[in-house]
Amino acid sequence: MTGADQNATGTELSGVTVVEVGPGLSGAFAARVLGDFGATVTKVEPVGGDELRDPGHPGGVNGSLFHYLNWNKASVVLDLSTADGQRRLRDRVATADVFICSLDPERVGAWNLTPDLVRSWNPRAVVVHVTNFGLDGPYRDLAAGELVLQAMGGVMAISGTTADVPLKRGLRQSLFYGGLNAAYAAIAGVYAARTSGEGVAIDLALRDCVAAELVMNQSLYAFLGVLQSRPPSVTDPFGGYPLECADGYVTVQASTAAPMSRLAELFDDAALTAPVFASKEGRTARAAQLRRLIAPRLAARPAREFFVDAARDGYVVGFVQGARDMLRCEQLTTRKALLSFPDVPAGDGQPLRFPSALGRLSGWPARRPVRRAPALGSADAAEPPAPRATAAEALPVPAGESLGALRVLDLSQVFAGPYLGGLLADLGMDVIKIESPWRLDQARTDYGGYFDNVPGEDPWNRTSTFQVINRGKRAISIDLKSERGKAIFRELVAGADIVLENFTPRVMPGLGLGYETLRQLNPRLIMLSNSGFGATGPWSGFKAQGTTLEATMGVCTYTGYAGGPPAKAGQSYPDFIATWTGLAALLAALVGRLRTGEGQWIDLGMYELGVAVMPEAVLGVQLTGEECRRVGNQELDAVASGVVRCAGAEQWLAFSAATPAQVAVVHSVVGGSGGDVVAAVGRWALERDAAAAAADLQAVGVAAGRVLDARALLLDPQLAHRGFYEIVDIPGLGARPVIGRPFRWEGGGTAVRVRGRAPRFAEHTADVLGHLDPEDVASGAVALAPVRPLPTAPIDYEPMLANGSVRAVGGDYRAVLDEAMHERSGTGLGTGLGTGLGDARLGGAR
């Protein structure tokens, strides 16, 4: 939703028409996001209606989820198994800008909805297919639900504890962030189609969306050979993990900005400054001792009180909230992050409140009211619009408007903002990373590890995660605290299209570089400000990281072993939600600018995005009065599901039986009848190979798959087939695979790909500025190297190997990389070495 009034929607995509087909959450959510930005969306439903209309549908929260996924849409009923239904759909797609299809690959083929056929009806359309594993490849027809997607996507390999089974993230996160990925890809397709005259085909796989979340985990393996596992049972208390307090749980993050000396002040205990607690490894090894030190003080503090007081004092903290807490949260209330419809009641008779915040765009005066979900067949009688112009009749490309002509100034640091910028570079934009000479981006430090665990003479150019999230960019360093540095930045703004920044809201205005100031220099400028809590509201000044936001936004409440405490899953999850949501908002603003010629400011608060991807909890507590429980690996809409051990070290099988009939089928394979099906599968699988066990269950139509780690994902045949990993060449290191995107793209006048390695510090200063003024360098306004960087040392992985959170360091990883890159080149998609390194903007080293 956009604007100050969250009961109104934006007009960025005004004039864009969308046709949506298929069941499930992801495609419907993607289409609704486009509608939130002003697109006109028609939902094609089968005879009898979408399955989520049924109040008794498992996981549909008494029918409320249908309302959540389908506001601002019209409904058309078509039987696509018939020639007449297919013809009528063809007539609608022929006049549409976007077609989103979430049918399984078998029905896509049987109902004549393949990308080539659909594009033949409308060569300028953006055709998006959303499936579990992709439209083709060896896994094309595998069954999967939330649990199997998370297992085969790799996030479960690093979630849970070493003392228990791998753990899924709560609720149905992968389905919703799959929708966010589909939405941003579709909007990018609209922009590309409108500036090139050529339509786009997008083949998105939900499993790949999960794997795309592993940029730190995967780069640790690809650049160091560090194979991560799950955390130990007792972890560093100051690593963002939930800590019990008087009435709940809080989280605290130690960092260079919050060293142990600062945390000793927070807990009023000088013992915390002992050298043995200075490092993460030291705190993990002595976690029980450390928890004993802080437990009495936490036991005396209510969670919300602790969070607010500590955050006001500048600490990076969070607290574990549930849906009930967030419904009465003053920050969400002030930000109007929930909307309601008078005729859609909650359990108490009051209007049901829906999560609605997907960024605030300053936009243009026009706004449209949000309409509740449509009645079945509400648009059956409406005739589709007249056919659009063919590609040959398209308007000429506006000068300087193609994706490859756009320039981005990226001031962001660490994760969400930089990764967003890296994905913009994949789309072809010229992304210039602007860094401070005084404070290194945390991703240039030991965050993610150094190449082969060797810092070298320039460690800031040798970090692994930085390579993935900053790929394809150019880099300069200017001091924005100096007047000359600000002047240089303003000169760059005058010729830019986009500015990205993720400081706390007071920083840019405090520097005299707020949006209202910058738009005077460039009225076409689009600026995205990504902060923890947004630019307004009582929490707007609080610092945040993904590690603490995960608790505050509620995800930890619904993640954890059954009967156990709240838990984290994966790495820096809120950053990914912000990346994908920010891309959707930013690209929508670009599409709108094609029509209006005006830029706008996007205020993206990461905290409020959490409720958008867990609507089941927010809606359920209002309708039933009960919070969703932590249920471990039980899938929300399955009869039985779980993770069991197989033969071999750290080999695990995930399976999910959606119906009682499928439970009976599982028993027919594994033996036994009735009783605990997870236990029965566990006994059967214990002496079996995990891949073979998964294949046996898939053969009878039951969703099943191995829990894959970073090594297995690199060798995964489906990811190789889809070209998910792309190859970059690092001078002095050689070729390395990096995560690409969870979709394949064809058309739009551009190739979407990783365009090269990440930049070295200040590598492109002369190229970007046009010249290098010695006076600017002498004054410090422009820097060619970091100023007084902190000392570095190799990371000691022995404690992590000892506690099981790391399974291997080095080993055969180079042979695995060689095999993975050979498989990548064998797909016929190329290695990227001959194309991703040739962009002249990136310099000869690319």
mmCIF file of N, CA and C in Angstrom, residues 232 234-237 275-287 446 794-801 803 805-806:
data_model
loop_
_atom_site.group_PDB
_atom_site.id
_atom_site.type_symbol
_atom_site.label_atom_id
_atom_site.label_comp_id
_atom_site.label_asym_id
_atom_site.label_seq_id
_atom_site.Cartn_x
_atom_site.Cartn_y
_atom_site.Cartn_z
ATOM 1 N N PRO A 232 24.528 -24.165 17.752
ATOM 2 C CA PRO A 232 24.474 -25.044 18.926
ATOM 3 C C PRO A 232 23.263 -24.712 19.788
ATOM 4 N N VAL A 234 23.096 -23.846 22.864
ATOM 5 C CA VAL A 234 23.331 -22.641 23.645
ATOM 6 C C VAL A 234 24.224 -21.728 22.805
ATOM 7 N N THR A 235 23.691 -20.581 22.430
ATOM 8 C CA THR A 235 24.377 -19.701 21.484
ATOM 9 C C THR A 235 24.799 -18.401 22.163
ATOM 10 N N ASP A 236 25.566 -17.625 21.425
ATOM 11 C CA ASP A 236 25.961 -16.287 21.874
ATOM 12 C C ASP A 236 24.706 -15.493 22.246
ATOM 13 N N PRO A 237 24.528 -15.131 23.501
ATOM 14 C CA PRO A 237 23.313 -14.412 23.896
ATOM 15 C C PRO A 237 23.151 -13.073 23.189
ATOM 16 N N PRO A 275 37.793 -9.955 28.655
ATOM 17 C CA PRO A 275 38.281 -10.280 27.310
ATOM 18 C C PRO A 275 37.675 -11.552 26.715
ATOM 19 N N VAL A 276 37.328 -12.513 27.547
ATOM 20 C CA VAL A 276 36.778 -13.780 27.023
ATOM 21 C C VAL A 276 35.425 -13.587 26.356
ATOM 22 N N PHE A 277 34.748 -12.457 26.618
ATOM 23 C CA PHE A 277 33.451 -12.188 26.003
ATOM 24 C C PHE A 277 33.546 -11.263 24.792
ATOM 25 N N ALA A 278 34.757 -10.898 24.399
ATOM 26 C CA ALA A 278 34.915 -9.868 23.370
ATOM 27 C C ALA A 278 34.502 -10.347 21.989
ATOM 28 N N SER A 279 34.649 -11.629 21.717
ATOM 29 C CA SER A 279 34.343 -12.149 20.378
ATOM 30 C C SER A 279 33.091 -13.011 20.408
ATOM 31 N N LYS A 280 32.492 -13.169 19.240
ATOM 32 C CA LYS A 280 31.322 -14.045 19.112
ATOM 33 C C LYS A 280 31.676 -15.464 19.531
ATOM 34 N N GLU A 281 32.857 -15.944 19.123
ATOM 35 C CA GLU A 281 33.266 -17.300 19.446
ATOM 36 C C GLU A 281 33.448 -17.458 20.958
ATOM 37 N N GLY A 282 34.037 -16.424 21.589
ATOM 38 C CA GLY A 282 34.214 -16.482 23.035
ATOM 39 C C GLY A 282 32.892 -16.474 23.766
ATOM 40 N N ARG A 283 31.952 -15.661 23.288
ATOM 41 C CA ARG A 283 30.629 -15.599 23.933
ATOM 42 C C ARG A 283 29.870 -16.910 23.736
ATOM 43 N N THR A 284 30.025 -17.537 22.558
ATOM 44 C CA THR A 284 29.349 -18.810 22.310
ATOM 45 C C THR A 284 29.912 -19.896 23.204
ATOM 46 N N ALA A 285 31.247 -19.936 23.332
ATOM 47 C CA ALA A 285 31.882 -20.968 24.161
ATOM 48 C C ALA A 285 31.500 -20.820 25.634
ATOM 49 N N ARG A 286 31.214 -19.581 26.058
ATOM 50 C CA ARG A 286 30.868 -19.321 27.464
ATOM 51 C C ARG A 286 29.439 -18.815 27.588
ATOM 52 N N ALA A 287 28.589 -19.298 26.693
ATOM 53 C CA ALA A 287 27.224 -18.782 26.635
ATOM 54 C C ALA A 287 26.459 -19.014 27.932
ATOM 55 N N ASP A 446 34.816 -8.642 8.532
ATOM 56 C CA ASP A 446 34.784 -10.105 8.606
ATOM 57 C C ASP A 446 33.371 -10.681 8.540
ATOM 58 N N PRO A 794 42.569 -13.670 10.559
ATOM 59 C CA PRO A 794 41.765 -14.812 10.121
ATOM 60 C C PRO A 794 40.775 -15.221 11.209
ATOM 61 N N ILE A 795 39.640 -15.762 10.792
ATOM 62 C CA ILE A 795 38.633 -16.217 11.750
ATOM 63 C C ILE A 795 39.015 -17.604 12.247
ATOM 64 N N ASP A 796 38.928 -17.804 13.548
ATOM 65 C CA ASP A 796 39.205 -19.113 14.141
ATOM 66 C C ASP A 796 37.931 -19.951 14.076
ATOM 67 N N TYR A 797 37.908 -20.917 13.158
ATOM 68 C CA TYR A 797 36.720 -21.750 12.981
ATOM 69 C C TYR A 797 36.721 -22.988 13.875
ATOM 70 N N GLU A 798 37.805 -23.223 14.617
ATOM 71 C CA GLU A 798 37.870 -24.427 15.445
ATOM 72 C C GLU A 798 36.738 -24.509 16.465
ATOM 73 N N PRO A 799 36.401 -23.409 17.187
ATOM 74 C CA PRO A 799 35.273 -23.514 18.130
ATOM 75 C C PRO A 799 33.955 -23.866 17.436
ATOM 76 N N MET A 800 33.757 -23.358 16.219
ATOM 77 C CA MET A 800 32.525 -23.650 15.487
ATOM 78 C C MET A 800 32.495 -25.093 15.005
ATOM 79 N N LEU A 801 33.665 -25.597 14.602
ATOM 80 C CA LEU A 801 33.746 -27.019 14.253
ATOM 81 C C LEU A 801 33.457 -27.881 15.481
ATOM 82 N N ASN A 803 31.587 -27.095 18.150
ATOM 83 C CA ASN A 803 30.188 -27.097 18.610
ATOM 84 C C ASN A 803 29.208 -27.527 17.529
ATOM 85 N N SER A 805 28.339 -26.064 14.680
ATOM 86 C CA SER A 805 27.671 -25.063 13.852
ATOM 87 C C SER A 805 28.342 -24.904 12.492
ATOM 88 N N VAL A 806 29.580 -25.376 12.377
ATOM 89 C CA VAL A 806 30.279 -25.483 11.096
ATOM 90 C C VAL A 806 30.699 -26.937 10.928
#
